[in-house]
Short mmCIF file of C-alpha atoms (C1' of nucleotides) in Angstrom, two decimals:
data_model
loop_
_atom_site.label_atom_id
_atom_site.label_comp_id
_atom_site.label_asym_id
_atom_site.label_seq_id
_atom_site.Cartn_x
_atom_site.Cartn_y
_atom_site.Cartn_z
CA MET A 10 2.36 -5.30 2.02
CA PRO A 11 2.87 -2.58 -0.88
CA GLU A 12 4.08 1.01 0.19
CA LEU A 13 6.46 2.75 -2.05
CA PRO A 14 9.58 0.75 -0.91
CA ASP A 15 7.65 -2.44 -1.73
CA VAL A 16 6.53 -0.89 -5.12
CA GLU A 17 9.47 0.04 -5.95
CA ILE A 18 11.55 -3.42 -4.92
CA PHE A 19 9.03 -4.90 -7.16
CA ARG A 20 9.48 -2.25 -9.96
CA ARG A 21 13.52 -3.23 -9.79
CA TYR A 22 12.11 -7.16 -10.16
CA ALA A 23 10.45 -6.17 -13.16
CA GLU A 24 13.02 -4.18 -14.87
CA SER A 25 15.73 -6.95 -14.44
CA LYS A 26 13.41 -9.94 -15.47
CA ALA A 27 10.70 -8.92 -17.64
CA THR A 28 12.10 -6.28 -20.06
CA ARG A 29 13.49 -7.03 -23.60
CA LYS A 30 11.36 -9.73 -23.74
CA THR A 31 8.73 -10.43 -26.56
CA ILE A 32 5.06 -10.82 -24.98
CA LYS A 33 3.27 -13.72 -26.41
CA LYS A 34 0.13 -13.47 -24.98
CA VAL A 35 -1.36 -12.31 -21.72
CA SER A 36 -4.34 -13.66 -19.19
CA GLY A 37 -6.44 -12.64 -16.14
CA ASP A 38 -9.26 -13.46 -14.45
CA GLU A 39 -12.23 -11.16 -15.69
CA ASP A 40 -12.47 -10.33 -11.97
CA GLN A 41 -12.67 -6.95 -10.04
CA VAL A 42 -8.96 -6.61 -10.43
CA MET A 43 -8.93 -6.23 -14.32
CA GLU A 44 -9.48 -2.67 -14.96
CA ALA A 45 -8.67 -3.26 -18.66
CA SER A 46 -9.71 -6.49 -19.70
CA ALA A 47 -6.93 -9.09 -20.81
CA ARG A 48 -8.18 -9.47 -23.80
CA THR A 49 -7.69 -5.46 -24.34
CA ILE A 50 -4.50 -5.26 -22.89
CA GLY A 51 -3.09 -8.59 -24.99
CA ARG A 52 -4.21 -6.73 -28.02
CA SER A 53 -2.47 -3.74 -27.08
CA ILE A 54 1.22 -5.36 -26.07
CA ASN A 55 1.00 -8.98 -28.10
CA GLY A 56 4.13 -8.67 -30.29
CA HIS A 57 5.93 -5.91 -28.33
CA GLN A 58 8.48 -5.78 -25.35
CA PHE A 59 8.57 -4.24 -21.98
CA ILE A 60 11.34 -1.09 -22.06
CA SER A 61 10.89 0.71 -19.53
CA THR A 62 9.75 0.35 -16.12
CA ALA A 63 8.10 3.74 -13.28
CA ARG A 64 6.63 3.72 -10.37
CA LYS A 65 4.57 6.67 -8.69
CA GLY A 66 3.90 5.95 -5.54
CA LYS A 67 2.39 2.96 -5.10
CA TYR A 68 1.71 2.42 -8.66
CA LEU A 69 3.89 0.46 -11.08
CA PHE A 70 4.00 0.90 -15.01
CA MET A 71 5.81 -0.82 -17.63
CA GLY A 72 6.00 0.60 -20.80
CA THR A 73 6.26 -1.02 -24.22
CA GLY A 74 8.02 -0.29 -27.40
CA ASN A 75 4.61 0.64 -28.99
CA ASN A 76 4.05 3.38 -26.01
CA LYS A 77 1.39 1.75 -24.04
CA ASN A 78 1.86 0.82 -20.15
CA VAL A 79 0.56 -1.74 -18.13
CA VAL A 80 -0.53 -0.59 -15.13
CA PHE A 81 -0.07 -2.18 -11.48
CA HIS A 82 -1.74 -1.60 -8.21
CA PHE A 83 -1.01 -3.75 -5.07
CA GLY A 84 -3.85 -2.99 -2.95
CA MET A 85 -2.83 -4.54 0.42
CA THR A 86 -1.65 -7.62 -0.66
CA GLY A 87 0.89 -8.88 -3.68
CA ASN A 88 4.11 -9.38 -5.61
CA PHE A 89 5.51 -10.18 -8.58
CA ALA A 90 6.30 -13.82 -9.26
CA TYR A 91 8.73 -14.68 -12.17
CA ARG A 92 9.24 -18.05 -13.48
CA GLU A 93 11.18 -19.47 -16.08
CA LYS A 94 10.06 -21.95 -19.25
CA LYS A 95 6.30 -21.66 -17.48
CA SER A 96 7.21 -22.99 -14.42
CA GLU A 97 4.25 -22.76 -11.73
CA LEU A 98 3.14 -19.57 -10.64
CA PRO A 99 1.98 -19.07 -7.17
CA ALA A 100 -1.76 -19.33 -5.66
CA ASN A 101 -3.50 -15.82 -6.60
CA THR A 102 -2.17 -15.16 -9.28
CA ARG A 103 -4.34 -12.95 -10.98
CA PHE A 104 -2.70 -12.08 -14.21
CA THR A 105 -0.25 -13.73 -16.24
CA ILE A 106 1.91 -12.39 -19.08
CA GLU A 107 3.99 -14.75 -21.18
CA PHE A 108 6.74 -14.13 -23.58
CA GLU A 109 7.96 -15.56 -26.34
CA ASN A 110 10.79 -17.48 -24.26
CA GLY A 111 7.97 -19.23 -22.28
CA ASP A 112 8.81 -17.46 -19.37
CA LEU A 113 6.09 -15.89 -17.26
CA LEU A 114 5.65 -12.64 -15.53
CA GLY A 115 2.57 -12.89 -12.64
CA PHE A 116 0.64 -10.92 -10.61
CA VAL A 117 0.20 -12.47 -7.27
CA ASN A 118 -2.71 -10.20 -5.76
CA GLN A 119 -4.46 -12.74 -3.06
CA ARG A 120 -7.20 -9.85 -1.49
CA LYS A 121 -8.03 -8.92 -5.34
CA LEU A 122 -7.98 -5.32 -3.91
CA GLY A 123 -5.54 -4.37 -6.18
CA MET A 124 -5.90 -3.80 -10.26
CA VAL A 125 -4.13 -4.03 -13.43
CA ASP A 126 -4.94 -1.46 -16.09
CA LEU A 127 -3.41 0.12 -19.54
CA THR A 128 -2.83 3.48 -20.40
CA ASP A 129 -0.92 5.67 -22.90
CA GLY A 130 0.59 8.19 -21.03
CA ILE A 131 1.37 8.20 -17.43
CA GLU A 132 0.68 11.35 -16.12
CA GLU A 133 -2.55 11.40 -18.16
CA PHE A 134 -3.15 8.08 -15.91
CA CYS A 135 -1.96 9.79 -12.51
CA ARG A 136 -4.00 13.37 -13.30
CA LYS A 137 -6.98 10.81 -13.90
CA GLU A 138 -6.81 8.85 -10.63
CA GLU A 139 -5.48 12.07 -8.57
CA ILE A 140 -2.05 10.91 -7.79
CA GLY A 141 -0.05 13.25 -6.15
CA PRO A 142 3.79 13.99 -6.62
CA ASP A 143 5.89 10.73 -5.20
CA ALA A 144 7.05 11.09 -1.64
CA LEU A 145 11.04 10.57 -2.81
CA GLU A 146 10.36 13.04 -6.03
CA ILE A 147 8.59 16.28 -4.87
CA SER A 148 11.29 18.94 -3.90
CA GLN A 149 11.21 19.83 -0.31
CA LYS A 150 9.94 23.35 -0.85
CA ASP A 151 6.90 22.00 -2.72
CA PHE A 152 6.38 19.73 -0.02
CA ILE A 153 6.55 22.36 2.40
CA ASP A 154 4.11 24.57 0.18
CA LEU A 155 1.50 21.53 0.01
CA LEU A 156 1.16 21.12 4.09
CA LYS A 157 1.36 24.72 4.80
CA THR A 158 -2.35 24.97 3.36
CA ARG A 159 -3.25 21.41 5.01
CA GLU A 160 -5.61 21.07 8.09
CA GLY A 161 -6.26 18.15 9.94
CA SER A 162 -3.57 15.46 11.63
CA ILE A 163 -0.48 14.68 10.05
CA LYS A 164 -1.10 11.01 9.79
CA SER A 165 -4.04 11.60 7.21
CA ALA A 166 -1.97 14.30 5.41
CA LEU A 167 1.17 11.84 4.77
CA MET A 168 -1.43 9.22 3.84
CA ASP A 169 -3.50 11.10 1.27
CA GLN A 170 -2.06 10.09 -1.66
CA SER A 171 -3.62 12.90 -3.30
CA LEU A 172 -1.39 15.31 -1.42
CA VAL A 173 1.73 13.16 -1.83
CA SER A 174 1.98 9.34 -2.85
CA GLY A 175 3.81 6.47 -1.50
CA ILE A 176 3.47 6.89 1.97
CA GLY A 177 0.50 4.11 3.67
CA ASN A 178 -0.02 3.28 7.29
CA ILE A 179 2.94 1.84 8.26
CA TYR A 180 5.85 3.75 6.89
CA SER A 181 3.77 6.68 8.11
CA ASP A 182 4.22 5.07 11.70
CA GLU A 183 7.49 4.84 11.39
CA ILE A 184 8.35 8.19 9.97
CA LEU A 185 6.11 9.75 12.61
CA PHE A 186 8.28 7.49 15.40
CA GLN A 187 11.12 8.99 14.04
CA ALA A 188 9.99 12.30 14.10
CA GLY A 189 8.28 12.00 17.59
CA TRP A 190 4.90 13.26 16.33
CA HIS A 191 2.13 11.74 17.79
CA PRO A 192 0.04 10.96 14.44
CA ASN A 193 -3.14 13.19 15.68
CA LYS A 194 -0.97 16.28 15.42
CA GLN A 195 -2.44 18.98 13.66
CA VAL A 196 -0.42 19.87 10.34
CA PRO A 197 -0.94 23.55 11.20
CA ASP A 198 0.92 23.36 14.44
CA LEU A 199 3.73 22.25 12.59
CA SER A 200 6.35 25.28 11.92
CA GLU A 201 8.25 24.92 8.96
CA SER A 202 11.46 24.01 10.21
CA ASP A 203 8.90 20.84 11.41
CA LEU A 204 8.25 20.64 8.16
CA GLU A 205 11.94 20.56 6.83
CA GLU A 206 12.57 17.65 9.32
CA LEU A 207 9.64 15.82 8.35
CA TYR A 208 10.74 16.03 4.72
CA GLN A 209 14.03 14.55 6.10
CA LYS A 210 12.71 11.91 7.82
CA ILE A 211 10.61 10.31 5.13
CA HIS A 212 13.81 10.28 2.91
CA HIS A 213 15.52 8.54 5.34
CA VAL A 214 12.97 6.12 6.43
CA LEU A 215 11.88 5.39 2.52
CA GLU A 216 15.33 5.01 1.27
CA LEU A 217 16.57 3.21 3.91
CA ALA A 218 14.03 0.65 3.65
CA ILE A 219 14.57 0.45 -0.32
CA LYS A 220 18.24 -0.49 0.65
CA ARG A 221 16.98 -3.19 3.20
CA ASN A 222 14.75 -4.59 -0.01
CA ALA A 223 11.32 -3.30 2.08
CA ASP A 224 11.98 -6.57 4.11
CA PRO A 225 11.36 -5.93 7.66
CA ALA A 226 13.50 -8.02 8.88
CA LYS A 227 16.65 -6.32 7.61
CA LEU A 228 14.94 -3.20 9.29
CA PRO A 229 17.31 -1.68 11.98
CA TYR A 230 16.01 -3.05 14.97
CA THR A 231 15.97 0.94 16.47
CA TRP A 232 12.88 1.50 14.35
CA LEU A 233 9.23 1.50 15.25
CA LEU A 234 8.58 -1.64 12.48
CA PRO A 235 10.23 -4.79 13.97
CA ASN A 236 8.55 -3.47 17.36
CA ARG A 237 5.12 -2.76 15.82
CA GLU A 238 2.72 -4.80 18.14
CA GLU A 239 0.79 -3.96 21.03
CA GLY A 240 2.82 -3.81 24.42
CA LYS A 241 6.46 -4.42 22.47
CA LYS A 242 9.07 -2.69 23.90
CA CYS A 243 9.57 0.67 22.51
CA PRO A 244 13.52 0.13 20.98
CA ARG A 245 14.12 3.85 22.10
CA CYS A 246 12.99 4.35 25.72
CA LYS A 247 12.01 0.76 26.52
CA GLY A 248 8.18 2.12 27.35
CA LYS A 249 5.34 0.21 26.31
CA ILE A 250 4.15 0.04 22.55
CA GLU A 251 0.61 1.44 21.88
CA LYS A 252 -2.17 0.99 19.48
CA ILE A 253 -4.84 3.71 18.66
CA LYS A 254 -7.21 3.90 16.08
CA ILE A 255 -6.97 6.68 13.41
CA SER A 256 -9.68 6.89 10.58
CA GLY A 257 -10.19 3.18 11.01
CA ARG A 258 -6.69 2.20 10.71
CA GLY A 259 -4.59 0.11 13.35
CA CYS A 260 -1.88 2.82 14.49
CA TYR A 261 1.29 2.19 16.43
CA ILE A 262 2.93 4.39 18.83
CA CYS A 263 5.41 5.00 21.94
CA PRO A 264 3.27 7.41 23.88
CA SER A 265 6.63 8.87 25.63
CA CYS A 266 8.49 9.23 22.10
CA GLN A 267 5.71 10.76 20.12
CA ASN A 268 4.46 13.77 22.61
CA LYS A 269 5.51 16.72 20.47
"C1'" DA B 2 -11.75 20.61 3.17
"C1'" DG B 3 -11.25 16.63 6.48
"C1'" DT B 4 -12.79 12.55 8.73
"C1'" DA B 5 -15.77 8.71 10.00
"C1'" DC B 6 -17.37 4.60 8.43
"C1'" DC B 7 -18.63 0.99 5.40
"C1'" DA B 8 -17.34 -1.85 1.21
"C1'" DC B 9 -14.36 -4.33 -1.67
"C1'" DC B 10 -11.89 -9.22 -1.23
"C1'" DT B 11 -9.31 -13.73 1.25
"C1'" DG B 12 -7.03 -15.72 4.95
"C1'" DA B 13 -4.79 -16.06 9.10
"C1'" DC B 14 -5.68 -15.68 14.17
"C1'" DG B 15 -7.59 -16.10 18.75
"C1'" DG B 16 -11.50 -17.50 21.99
"C1'" DC B 17 -15.07 -20.33 22.82
"C1'" DT C 16 -12.44 -29.76 15.35
"C1'" DG C 17 -15.22 -26.06 14.30
"C1'" DC C 18 -17.22 -21.71 14.37
"C1'" DC C 19 -17.23 -16.70 14.80
"C1'" DG C 20 -15.50 -12.53 15.04
"C1'" DT C 21 -11.61 -9.46 14.36
"C1'" DC C 22 -8.13 -7.98 11.57
"C1'" DA C 23 -4.56 -7.00 8.20
"C1'" DG C 24 0.89 -2.73 4.74
"C1'" DG C 25 -5.27 0.64 0.33
"C1'" DT C 26 -8.69 2.89 -2.11
"C1'" DG C 27 -13.38 4.39 -3.42
"C1'" DG C 28 -17.93 6.42 -2.29
"C1'" DT C 29 -21.22 8.46 1.04
"C1'" DA C 30 -22.73 11.15 4.62
"C1'" DC C 31 -21.63 14.79 8.03
#
DNA sequence: AGTACCACCTGACGGC
DNA sequence: TGCCGTCAGGTGGTAC
């Protein structure tokens, strides 16, 4: 489930559970998830503590006292699992950090589309990976300036991580539903005040989702997300939710509410 | 510069 | 019950 709100919840979880504890050792499958090997990561961080956490878009960073950062990206599935005193971690745990006190932090990633990496500098890492400004960090002015020169559909613009990072398939559906735009609306057709409104919707949706722990069951029933299923009733107009395909991704809309 | 499509993985679900 | 196709909240590469 990991889009910006989910990753922010994971960050808070890791911050509260796994910082200020001395790292004893790390282990991980030597498969495609480990961008840097567990051995390399262990050599850099064993004996140190995590003292900070950071998030940019869907990327999560845990910084150690010796200025290293373990980087996490969850792909389409996964979360963290913290366990006390070596109690059992969930299935599909791909990377484990063990602390001196015996506690464990597991990176759970069923579909192996995520990754674990190591970097000295967060800024440098983001530049290399072409991760754009975070959707909740960028100013309204910068957001509008970026979109001014953008072509193509608003949906693909919102989901382009190099433009603005953190918004994925389902939260872009929600944002566009609340803003009233069809996902295929062309960006050049949006006025400056349209873009201002869009910026506000992005903040509204992402911030409230974080407040509700990114738990779909706790989101307002007036939102699209709890009704994001073909044939369900639109919570606003009671029309039928339709599923369409945009750049290969399933996309849910209310055709009558999203006709701007 | 955008977009469409495939690939990477695993597991759940519906149809037969 | 079992097999098969399809789909899932992400990203990267490639071809157009």
